[in-house]
PDB file of C-alpha atoms and ligand atoms in Angstrom:
ATOM      1  CA  MET L  25      87.319  96.112 138.221  1.00 84.00           C
ATOM      2  CA  HIS L  26      90.701  97.651 137.569  1.00 90.00           C
ATOM      3  CA  THR L  27      90.657 100.634 135.278  1.00 95.00           C
ATOM      4  CA  LEU L  28      93.706 102.347 133.907  1.00 95.00           C
ATOM      5  CA  THR L  29      94.431 106.069 133.957  1.00 94.00           C
ATOM      6  CA  VAL L  30      97.432 107.508 132.152  1.00 94.00           C
ATOM      7  CA  PRO L  31      98.193 111.109 133.076  1.00 93.00           C
ATOM      8  CA  VAL L  32      99.685 112.764 129.984  1.00 94.00           C
ATOM      9  CA  ARG L  33      98.843 116.247 128.776  1.00 95.00           C
ATOM     10  CA  ALA L  34      97.569 116.949 125.267  1.00 93.00           C
ATOM     11  CA  ASP L  35      97.964 120.288 123.522  1.00 91.00           C
ATOM     12  CA  LEU L  36      94.596 121.492 122.248  1.00 92.00           C
ATOM     13  CA  THR L  37      96.009 124.171 119.949  1.00 90.00           C
ATOM     14  CA  HIS L  38      94.364 123.833 116.546  1.00 91.00           C
ATOM     15  CA  TYR L  39      96.756 122.929 113.787  1.00 91.00           C
ATOM     16  CA  GLN L  40      97.181 122.901 110.069  1.00 93.00           C
ATOM     17  CA  ALA L  41      98.336 119.501 108.915  1.00 92.00           C
ATOM     18  CA  GLY L  42     101.441 119.293 106.757  1.00 92.00           C
ATOM     19  CA  ALA L  43     100.049 116.113 105.258  1.00 96.00           C
ATOM     20  CA  ILE L  44      97.593 113.292 105.550  1.00 98.00           C
ATOM     21  CA  VAL L  45      99.503 110.022 105.660  1.00 98.00           C
ATOM     22  CA  PHE L  46      98.211 106.562 104.741  1.00 98.00           C
ATOM     23  CA  GLN L  47     100.083 103.776 106.489  1.00 98.00           C
ATOM     24  CA  CYS L  48      99.465 100.049 107.027  1.00 98.00           C
ATOM     25  CA  PHE L  49      98.735  98.878 110.557  1.00 98.00           C
ATOM     26  CA  ASP L  50     101.466  96.211 110.297  1.00 98.00           C
ATOM     27  CA  ASP L  51     103.476  96.670 113.507  1.00 98.00           C
ATOM     28  CA  ARG L  52     106.620  95.170 111.979  1.00 97.00           C
ATOM     29  CA  PHE L  53     107.002  98.356 109.929  1.00 97.00           C
ATOM     30  CA  PHE L  54     105.952 100.893 112.538  1.00 96.00           C
ATOM     31  CA  HIS L  55     109.503 101.918 113.436  1.00 96.00           C
ATOM     32  CA  LEU L  56     110.290 102.517 109.751  1.00 95.00           C
ATOM     33  CA  PHE L  57     107.169 104.624 109.479  1.00 97.00           C
ATOM     34  CA  GLU L  58     108.206 106.724 112.494  1.00 96.00           C
ATOM     35  CA  ARG L  59     111.740 107.233 111.106  1.00 96.00           C
ATOM     36  CA  LEU L  60     110.217 108.294 107.783  1.00 96.00           C
ATOM     37  CA  MET L  61     107.978 110.833 109.539  1.00 95.00           C
ATOM     38  CA  GLU L  62     111.024 112.211 111.362  1.00 94.00           C
ATOM     39  CA  ALA L  63     112.965 112.453 108.097  1.00 94.00           C
ATOM     40  CA  LEU L  64     110.095 114.346 106.450  1.00 93.00           C
ATOM     41  CA  GLU L  65     109.955 116.706 109.419  1.00 91.00           C
ATOM     42  CA  LYS L  66     113.698 117.319 109.113  1.00 92.00           C
ATOM     43  CA  GLU L  67     113.287 117.982 105.392  1.00 91.00           C
ATOM     44  CA  ASP L  68     110.580 120.544 106.163  1.00 88.00           C
ATOM     45  CA  ALA L  69     112.837 122.239 108.731  1.00 87.00           C
ATOM     46  CA  GLU L  70     115.696 122.453 106.233  1.00 90.00           C
ATOM     47  CA  GLU L  71     113.413 123.922 103.577  1.00 88.00           C
ATOM     48  CA  ALA L  72     112.131 126.483 106.078  1.00 84.00           C
ATOM     49  CA  GLY L  73     115.697 127.221 107.216  1.00 87.00           C
ATOM     50  CA  VAL L  74     114.970 126.473 110.873  1.00 84.00           C
ATOM     51  CA  ASP L  75     116.512 124.025 113.332  1.00 82.00           C
ATOM     52  CA  GLN L  76     113.307 122.214 114.003  1.00 79.00           C
ATOM     53  CA  ALA L  77     109.930 122.344 112.336  1.00 76.00           C
ATOM     54  CA  VAL L  78     106.760 121.253 114.045  1.00 79.00           C
ATOM     55  CA  VAL L  79     104.915 119.304 111.411  1.00 84.00           C
ATOM     56  CA  TYR L  80     101.478 118.004 112.210  1.00 92.00           C
ATOM     57  CA  ILE L  81     100.310 115.011 110.269  1.00 94.00           C
ATOM     58  CA  ASP L  82      96.961 113.310 110.106  1.00 97.00           C
ATOM     59  CA  ARG L  83      97.675 109.591 110.344  1.00 97.00           C
ATOM     60  CA  VAL L  84      95.356 107.110 108.689  1.00 98.00           C
ATOM     61  CA  ILE L  85      96.449 103.671 109.851  1.00 98.00           C
ATOM     62  CA  THR L  86      94.588 100.782 108.221  1.00 97.00           C
ATOM     63  CA  ALA L  87      95.320  97.338 106.782  1.00 97.00           C
ATOM     64  CA  GLY L  88      97.204  97.952 103.542  1.00 97.00           C
ATOM     65  CA  GLY L  89      97.898 101.649 104.092  1.00 98.00           C
ATOM     66  CA  ALA L  90      97.244 103.485 100.821  1.00 98.00           C
ATOM     67  CA  LYS L  91      96.191 100.258  99.060  1.00 98.00           C
ATOM     68  CA  ASP L  92      92.413 100.636  99.213  1.00 97.00           C
ATOM     69  CA  LEU L  93      92.422 104.163  97.810  1.00 98.00           C
ATOM     70  CA  VAL L  94      92.234 102.370  94.438  1.00 97.00           C
ATOM     71  CA  ALA L  95      89.632  99.732  95.288  1.00 86.00           C
ATOM     72  CA  ASP L  96      86.911 101.255  93.170  1.00 86.00           C
ATOM     73  CA  GLY L  97      83.682 101.939  95.013  1.00 92.00           C
ATOM     74  CA  THR L  98      84.283  99.611  97.982  1.00 95.00           C
ATOM     75  CA  PRO L  99      83.341 100.826 101.481  1.00 96.00           C
ATOM     76  CA  GLU L 100      87.099 100.823 102.250  1.00 96.00           C
ATOM     77  CA  GLN L 101      87.834 103.171  99.375  1.00 97.00           C
ATOM     78  CA  VAL L 102      84.948 105.481 100.257  1.00 97.00           C
ATOM     79  CA  SER L 103      86.188 105.563 103.842  1.00 97.00           C
ATOM     80  CA  LEU L 104      89.813 106.344 102.931  1.00 98.00           C
ATOM     81  CA  MET L 105      88.808 109.018 100.410  1.00 98.00           C
ATOM     82  CA  GLY L 106      86.565 110.494 103.078  1.00 98.00           C
ATOM     83  CA  GLN L 107      89.563 110.838 105.399  1.00 98.00           C
ATOM     84  CA  ILE L 108      91.183 113.143 102.834  1.00 98.00           C
ATOM     85  CA  ALA L 109      88.092 115.365 102.755  1.00 98.00           C
ATOM     86  CA  LYS L 110      87.962 115.460 106.563  1.00 98.00           C
ATOM     87  CA  SER L 111      91.660 116.250 106.869  1.00 98.00           C
ATOM     88  CA  VAL L 112      91.250 119.116 104.413  1.00 98.00           C
ATOM     89  CA  LYS L 113      88.138 120.403 106.209  1.00 98.00           C
ATOM     90  CA  LEU L 114      89.545 120.162 109.737  1.00 97.00           C
ATOM     91  CA  HIS L 115      93.247 120.793 109.172  1.00 97.00           C
ATOM     92  CA  HIS L 116      93.516 122.481 105.762  1.00 96.00           C
ATOM     93  CA  THR L 117      95.823 119.749 104.552  1.00 96.00           C
ATOM     94  CA  HIS L 118      97.698 120.381 101.303  1.00 94.00           C
ATOM     95  CA  ASN L 119      99.745 117.213 100.889  1.00 97.00           C
ATOM     96  CA  ILE L 120      99.175 113.477 100.774  1.00 98.00           C
ATOM     97  CA  ILE L 121     101.702 110.793 101.632  1.00 98.00           C
ATOM     98  CA  ALA L 122     100.793 107.334 100.353  1.00 98.00           C
ATOM     99  CA  ILE L 123     102.707 104.437 101.880  1.00 98.00           C
ATOM    100  CA  THR L 124     102.716 100.697 101.214  1.00 98.00           C
ATOM    101  CA  HIS L 125     105.255  98.133 102.354  1.00 97.00           C
ATOM    102  CA  GLU L 126     107.105  94.952 101.525  1.00 96.00           C
ATOM    103  CA  ASP L 127     105.398  91.667 102.470  1.00 96.00           C
ATOM    104  CA  CYS L 128     102.046  93.356 103.125  1.00 97.00           C
ATOM    105  CA  GLY L 129      99.352  90.801 103.961  1.00 96.00           C
ATOM    106  CA  ALA L 130      96.662  93.085 102.545  1.00 97.00           C
ATOM    107  CA  TYR L 131      98.206  92.769  99.079  1.00 95.00           C
ATOM    108  CA  GLY L 132      98.581  89.026  99.498  1.00 90.00           C
ATOM    109  CA  ASP L 133     100.745  86.507  97.698  1.00 90.00           C
ATOM    110  CA  GLU L 134     100.550  88.107  94.257  1.00 90.00           C
ATOM    111  CA  ALA L 135     102.538  91.098  95.483  1.00 93.00           C
ATOM    112  CA  THR L 136     105.448  89.064  96.808  1.00 92.00           C
ATOM    113  CA  GLN L 137     106.194  87.870  93.258  1.00 92.00           C
ATOM    114  CA  GLY L 138     107.532  84.524  94.407  1.00 92.00           C
ATOM    115  CA  GLY L 139     110.106  86.133  96.672  1.00 90.00           C
ATOM    116  CA  ASP L 140     111.704  88.359  94.008  1.00 93.00           C
ATOM    117  CA  ARG L 141     112.139  91.602  95.972  1.00 93.00           C
ATOM    118  CA  GLU L 142     112.858  93.723  92.903  1.00 92.00           C
ATOM    119  CA  LYS L 143     109.677  92.510  91.196  1.00 94.00           C
ATOM    120  CA  GLN L 144     107.735  93.071  94.405  1.00 95.00           C
ATOM    121  CA  PHE L 145     109.025  96.645  94.502  1.00 95.00           C
ATOM    122  CA  LEU L 146     108.009  97.267  90.887  1.00 95.00           C
ATOM    123  CA  TYR L 147     104.598  95.726  91.583  1.00 96.00           C
ATOM    124  CA  HIS L 148     104.139  98.355  94.286  1.00 97.00           C
ATOM    125  CA  VAL L 149     105.317 101.147  91.997  1.00 96.00           C
ATOM    126  CA  ALA L 150     102.540 100.148  89.598  1.00 96.00           C
ATOM    127  CA  ARG L 151      99.996 100.093  92.439  1.00 97.00           C
ATOM    128  CA  HIS L 152     101.118 103.566  93.522  1.00 98.00           C
ATOM    129  CA  ARG L 153     100.522 104.803  89.998  1.00 97.00           C
ATOM    130  CA  GLU L 154      96.918 103.616  90.416  1.00 98.00           C
ATOM    131  CA  ILE L 155      96.698 105.193  93.876  1.00 98.00           C
ATOM    132  CA  GLU L 156      97.835 108.532  92.433  1.00 98.00           C
ATOM    133  CA  ALA L 157      95.280 108.315  89.601  1.00 98.00           C
ATOM    134  CA  ALA L 158      92.466 107.374  91.993  1.00 98.00           C
ATOM    135  CA  ILE L 159      93.202 110.286  94.327  1.00 98.00           C
ATOM    136  CA  LEU L 160      93.468 112.792  91.477  1.00 98.00           C
ATOM    137  CA  ALA L 161      90.222 111.554  89.917  1.00 97.00           C
ATOM    138  CA  LYS L 162      88.453 112.621  93.112  1.00 97.00           C
ATOM    139  CA  TYR L 163      90.699 115.429  94.331  1.00 98.00           C
ATOM    140  CA  PRO L 164      92.440 117.013  91.309  1.00 98.00           C
ATOM    141  CA  GLU L 165      93.635 119.854  93.531  1.00 97.00           C
ATOM    142  CA  PHE L 166      96.282 117.464  94.914  1.00 98.00           C
ATOM    143  CA  ALA L 167      98.110 117.284  91.587  1.00 98.00           C
ATOM    144  CA  GLY L 168     101.847 117.491  92.338  1.00 97.00           C
ATOM    145  CA  LYS L 169     101.176 117.206  96.064  1.00 97.00           C
ATOM    146  CA  ILE L 170     101.195 113.459  96.535  1.00 98.00           C
ATOM    147  CA  ARG L 171     104.347 111.659  97.619  1.00 98.00           C
ATOM    148  CA  HIS L 172     104.725 107.898  97.490  1.00 98.00           C
ATOM    149  CA  PHE L 173     106.834 105.741  99.782  1.00 97.00           C
ATOM    150  CA  TYR L 174     107.600 102.051 100.011  1.00 96.00           C
ATOM    151  CA  LEU L 175     108.789 100.585 103.265  1.00 96.00           C
ATOM    152  CA  SER L 176     111.185  97.800 102.375  1.00 95.00           C
ATOM    153  CA  ILE L 177     112.773  95.523 104.950  1.00 93.00           C
ATOM    154  CA  ASN L 178     115.865  97.695 104.558  1.00 92.00           C
ATOM    155  CA  GLY L 179     114.271 101.110 104.896  1.00 92.00           C
ATOM    156  CA  ALA L 180     111.870 103.655 103.418  1.00 94.00           C
ATOM    157  CA  ILE L 181     112.192 104.468  99.726  1.00 94.00           C
ATOM    158  CA  GLU L 182     110.486 107.326  97.925  1.00 95.00           C
ATOM    159  CA  LEU L 183     108.952 106.118  94.684  1.00 94.00           C
ATOM    160  CA  ASP L 184     109.238 107.786  91.325  1.00 92.00           C
ATOM    161  CA  ILE L 185     105.955 106.449  89.988  1.00 94.00           C
ATOM    162  CA  ALA L 186     106.678 107.723  86.473  1.00 92.00           C
ATOM    163  CA  LYS L 187     109.413 105.097  86.129  1.00 88.00           C
ATOM    164  CA  GLU L 188     108.762 101.520  85.036  1.00 85.00           C
ATOM    165  CA  GLU L 189     112.263 100.325  85.897  1.00 88.00           C
ATOM    166  CA  LEU L 190     114.150 100.216  89.142  1.00 88.00           C
ATOM    167  CA  THR L 191     116.529 103.151  89.556  1.00 85.00           C
ATOM    168  CA  GLU L 192     119.992 102.649  91.027  1.00 85.00           C
ATOM    169  CA  GLU L 193     118.995 104.620  94.107  1.00 84.00           C
ATOM    170  CA  GLU L 194     115.916 102.456  94.645  1.00 86.00           C
ATOM    171  CA  ALA L 195     117.968  99.289  94.234  1.00 86.00           C
ATOM    172  CA  ARG L 196     120.366 100.634  96.864  1.00 86.00           C
ATOM    173  CA  GLY L 197     117.387 101.383  99.129  1.00 84.00           C
ATOM    174  CA  LEU L 198     116.231  97.801  98.759  1.00 87.00           C
ATOM    175  CA  SER L 199     119.835  96.698  99.414  1.00 85.00           C
ATOM    176  CA  LEU L 200     119.729  94.531  96.326  1.00 67.00           C
ATOM    177  CA  PHE L 201     123.437  95.175  95.848  1.00 57.00           C
ATOM    178  CA  ALA L 202     124.280  94.092  99.386  1.00 48.00           C
TER     179      ALA L 202
HETATM  180 ZN1  LIG B  22     100.563  95.754 105.429  1.00 74.70          ZN
END
């Protein structure tokens, strides 16, 4: 039998996580996810006034990303909520990043809104409002510490979940004007 060995070193220094991140396992969006993580790291560095910040994140990669945080009482929801508790316990995490994406199979046909990308976006905004409420119902200490992102086919867009309508910036992010 052939077995594979990959010699790469891992750093065992304990870390405090900047955030726990919920992302869908859909590989078509993985590069967007990575660019978003880099952008958040850059933002942290700028806020800290340093050239480069080392930001550790706890990645929770599942079908649907943040979706099942709202599925009340299902084993999936219990599992995802449990990841938050573990991240806090092990890595003293203070922030949550909830991500969903365009054309997500976990949300199914309803979410695609018959191919209307603007409606699909707003559908996700509404779902993120539920995600926020579900997290805060269990972990009120995360009030003001949850950020929401939507990965569209044209890039990552931060969601203002208080808004019911598409903002100009969001429309630009979706490239609806293109
Ligand atoms: Zn997905």
